[in-house]
Structures are given as C-alpha cells and as structure tokens.
CSV table of C-alpha atoms and ligand atoms in Angstrom, one decimal:
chain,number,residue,atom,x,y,z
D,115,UNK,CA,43.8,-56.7,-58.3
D,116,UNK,CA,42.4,-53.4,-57.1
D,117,UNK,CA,44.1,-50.7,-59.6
D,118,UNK,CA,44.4,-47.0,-57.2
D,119,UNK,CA,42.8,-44.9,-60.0
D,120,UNK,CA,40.3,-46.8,-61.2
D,121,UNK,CA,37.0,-45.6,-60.2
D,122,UNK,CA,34.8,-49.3,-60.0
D,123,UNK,CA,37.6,-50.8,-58.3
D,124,UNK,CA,36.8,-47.8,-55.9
D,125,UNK,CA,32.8,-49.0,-56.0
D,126,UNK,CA,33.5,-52.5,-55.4
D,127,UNK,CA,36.0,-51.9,-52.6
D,128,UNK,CA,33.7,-49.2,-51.8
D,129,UNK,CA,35.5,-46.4,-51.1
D,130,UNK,CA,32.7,-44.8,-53.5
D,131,UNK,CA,29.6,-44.7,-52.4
D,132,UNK,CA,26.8,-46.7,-55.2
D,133,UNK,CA,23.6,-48.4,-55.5
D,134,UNK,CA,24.3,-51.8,-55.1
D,135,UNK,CA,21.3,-54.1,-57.0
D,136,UNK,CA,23.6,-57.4,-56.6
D,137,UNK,CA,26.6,-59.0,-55.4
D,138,UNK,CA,29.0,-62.2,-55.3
D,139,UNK,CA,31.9,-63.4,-54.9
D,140,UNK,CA,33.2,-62.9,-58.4
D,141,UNK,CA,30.8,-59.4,-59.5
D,142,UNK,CA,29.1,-56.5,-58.3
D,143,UNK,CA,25.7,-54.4,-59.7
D,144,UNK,CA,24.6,-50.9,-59.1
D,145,UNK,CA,22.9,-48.5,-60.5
D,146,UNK,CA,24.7,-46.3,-63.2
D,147,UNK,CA,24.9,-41.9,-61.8
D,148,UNK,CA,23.5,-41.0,-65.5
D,149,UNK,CA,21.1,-43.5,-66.6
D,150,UNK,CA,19.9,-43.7,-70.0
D,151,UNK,CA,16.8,-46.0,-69.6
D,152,UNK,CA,14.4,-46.6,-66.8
D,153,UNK,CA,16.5,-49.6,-65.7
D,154,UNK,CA,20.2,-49.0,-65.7
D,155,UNK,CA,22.9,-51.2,-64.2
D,156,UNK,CA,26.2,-51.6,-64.3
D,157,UNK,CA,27.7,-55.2,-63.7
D,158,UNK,CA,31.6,-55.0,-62.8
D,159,UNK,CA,34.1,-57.6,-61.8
D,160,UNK,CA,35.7,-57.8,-58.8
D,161,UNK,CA,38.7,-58.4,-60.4
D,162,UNK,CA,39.8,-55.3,-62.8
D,163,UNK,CA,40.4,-56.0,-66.8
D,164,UNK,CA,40.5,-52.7,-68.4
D,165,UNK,CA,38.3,-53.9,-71.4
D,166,UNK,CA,37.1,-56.3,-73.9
D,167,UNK,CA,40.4,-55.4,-75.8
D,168,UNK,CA,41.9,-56.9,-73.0
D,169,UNK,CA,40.5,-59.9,-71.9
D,170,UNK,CA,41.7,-63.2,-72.6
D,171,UNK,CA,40.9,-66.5,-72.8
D,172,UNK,CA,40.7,-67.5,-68.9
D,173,UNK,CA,38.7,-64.3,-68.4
D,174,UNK,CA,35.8,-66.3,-70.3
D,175,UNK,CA,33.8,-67.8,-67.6
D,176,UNK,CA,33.4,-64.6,-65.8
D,177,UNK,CA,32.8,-62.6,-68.9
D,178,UNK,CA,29.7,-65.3,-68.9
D,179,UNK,CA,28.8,-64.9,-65.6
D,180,UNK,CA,28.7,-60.9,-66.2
D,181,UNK,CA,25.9,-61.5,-68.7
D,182,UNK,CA,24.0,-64.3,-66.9
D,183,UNK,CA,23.8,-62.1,-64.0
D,184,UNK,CA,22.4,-59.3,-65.9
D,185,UNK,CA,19.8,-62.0,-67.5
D,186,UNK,CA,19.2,-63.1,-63.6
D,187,UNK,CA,18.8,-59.6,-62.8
D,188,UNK,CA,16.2,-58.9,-65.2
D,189,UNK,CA,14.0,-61.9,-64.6
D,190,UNK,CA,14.3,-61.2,-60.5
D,191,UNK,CA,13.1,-57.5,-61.5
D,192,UNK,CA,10.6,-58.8,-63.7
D,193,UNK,CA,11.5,-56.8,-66.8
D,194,UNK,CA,12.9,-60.0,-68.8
D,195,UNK,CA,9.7,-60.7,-71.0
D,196,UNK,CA,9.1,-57.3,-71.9
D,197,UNK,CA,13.4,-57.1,-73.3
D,198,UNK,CA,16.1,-55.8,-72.2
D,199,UNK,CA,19.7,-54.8,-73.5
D,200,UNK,CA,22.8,-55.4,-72.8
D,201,UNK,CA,26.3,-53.4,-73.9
D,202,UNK,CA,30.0,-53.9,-73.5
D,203,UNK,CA,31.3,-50.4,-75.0
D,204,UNK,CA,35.0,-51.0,-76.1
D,205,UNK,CA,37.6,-48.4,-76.7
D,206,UNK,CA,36.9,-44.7,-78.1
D,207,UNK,CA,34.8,-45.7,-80.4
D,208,UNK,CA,32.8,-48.1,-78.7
D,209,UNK,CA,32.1,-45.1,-76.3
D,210,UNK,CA,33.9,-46.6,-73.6
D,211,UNK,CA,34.8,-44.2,-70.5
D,212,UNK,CA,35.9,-46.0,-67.7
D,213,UNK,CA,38.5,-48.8,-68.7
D,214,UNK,CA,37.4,-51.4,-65.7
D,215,UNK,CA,35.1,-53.6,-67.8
D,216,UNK,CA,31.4,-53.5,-67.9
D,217,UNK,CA,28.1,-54.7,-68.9
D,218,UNK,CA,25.3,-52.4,-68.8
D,219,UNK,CA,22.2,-53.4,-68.4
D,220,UNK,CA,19.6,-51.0,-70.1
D,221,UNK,CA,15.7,-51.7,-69.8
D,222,UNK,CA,12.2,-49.7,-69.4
D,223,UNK,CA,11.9,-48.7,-73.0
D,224,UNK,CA,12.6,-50.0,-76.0
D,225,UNK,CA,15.6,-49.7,-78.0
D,226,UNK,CA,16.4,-48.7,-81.5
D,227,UNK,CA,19.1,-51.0,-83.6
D,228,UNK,CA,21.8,-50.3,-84.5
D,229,UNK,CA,22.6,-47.8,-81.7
D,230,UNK,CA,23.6,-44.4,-82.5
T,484,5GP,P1,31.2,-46.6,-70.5
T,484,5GP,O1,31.0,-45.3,-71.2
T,484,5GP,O2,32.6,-46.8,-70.1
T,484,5GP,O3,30.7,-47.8,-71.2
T,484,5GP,O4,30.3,-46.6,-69.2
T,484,5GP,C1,30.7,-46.0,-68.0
T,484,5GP,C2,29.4,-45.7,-67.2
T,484,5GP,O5,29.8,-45.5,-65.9
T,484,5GP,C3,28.7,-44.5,-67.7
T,484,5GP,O6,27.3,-44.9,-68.1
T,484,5GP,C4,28.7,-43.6,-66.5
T,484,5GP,O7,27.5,-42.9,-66.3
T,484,5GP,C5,29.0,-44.5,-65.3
T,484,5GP,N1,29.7,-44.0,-64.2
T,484,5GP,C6,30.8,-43.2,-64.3
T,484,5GP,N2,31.3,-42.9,-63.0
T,484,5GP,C7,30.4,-43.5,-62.2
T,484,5GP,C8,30.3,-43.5,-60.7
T,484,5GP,O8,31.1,-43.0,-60.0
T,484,5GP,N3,29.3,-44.2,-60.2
T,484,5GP,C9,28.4,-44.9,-61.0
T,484,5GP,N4,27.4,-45.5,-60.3
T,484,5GP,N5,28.4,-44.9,-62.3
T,484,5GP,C10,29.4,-44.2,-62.9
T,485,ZN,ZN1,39.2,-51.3,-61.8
C-alpha cells in the first residue's frame, strides 16, 4: 500500500529521486542523503509497515529477506569479510525518523558497541 505522505513510499514509487544500489519484487536499496559511514544503504519494502513496533507475524519472511539482502549486498560489494552493520531504529528512542521501516546498512569503518 503506498501511504501519500510517506517519503520511501515516494522512493520506491519514485516520485523521489534516489540512488538505487538494488531492487526486487518485494524491496528496494539506495543510498541514504546523510550517510554516516563510507557504505550506507537503506533497504525498504515495497509494501509500507510503519515500524518494527508494527510488524506482525506474516511480515516475518520479508523482514528476513530485508536482512539477507543487505548480507547479499555486502558480499556483491565486497565489504562482507572486512564487517559490516546493520540497524532497525524503532520509535523515538531508537532514533527512528521516517516511520516506513528500514534496515540500514552501515560499512567502511568500524563500529563502536553499544551505539551511542
Ligand atoms: P531512521 O532515523 O528513521 O532510522 O532513518 C531514516 C534515514 O533516512 C536517515 O538516515 C536519513 O538520512 C534518511 N533519509 C531521510 N530522507 C531521505 C530521502 O529523501 N532520501 C534518502 N535517500 N534518504 C533519506
Ligand atoms: Zn511508506
């Protein structure tokens, strides 16, 4: 369902412009505006769940296929061996800002845990 205000439905239907690194039938890539590493990618459903918070139990199999195609992503790239990360912020304090869920896809550095 393509929701009117919701800025990666816009990116997938692509009525905004973006980077796109990958895409398939069921998810798109592209590169974040602000990165904070090197390598950063943001891997969206087609379909729009608002978060984490609100995914349910049929959403599993393409909540799994958002992280194996950031793992596929990395190892096409060629960044896998060296590490990567990968980060579903929920909610206000998970730092989420845009309420179409996401996984980014951070690499080209290392990381510090636990993130600030
Ligand atoms: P969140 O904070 O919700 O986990 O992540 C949202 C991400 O979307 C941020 O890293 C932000 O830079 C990115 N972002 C916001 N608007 C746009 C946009 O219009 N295009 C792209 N490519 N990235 C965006
Ligand atoms: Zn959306």
């Amino acid at each position: 369902m393509h929701v009117s205000d919701c800025i990666f439905c816009k990116v997938v239907s692509g009525e905004i412009p973006a980077s796109v690194v990958a895409s398939d039938d069921e998810c798109v890539a592209f590169d974040d505006i602000s990165p904070q590493a090197p390598v950063h990618i943001l891997i969206v459903p087609r379909e729009h769940i608002d978060s984490m918070d609100k995914a349910t139990g049929s959403h599993g199999p393409l909540i799994g296929n958002l992280m194996l195609k950031a793992a596929e992503i990395a190892r096409q790239r060629g960044f896998a061996d060296d590490g990567y990360r990968i980060v579903v912020n929920t909610n206000g304090d998970g730092g989420q800002t845009v309420f179409h869920i996401h996984v980014h896809l951070l690499a080209g550095r290392p990381f510090v845990f636990p993130p600030g």
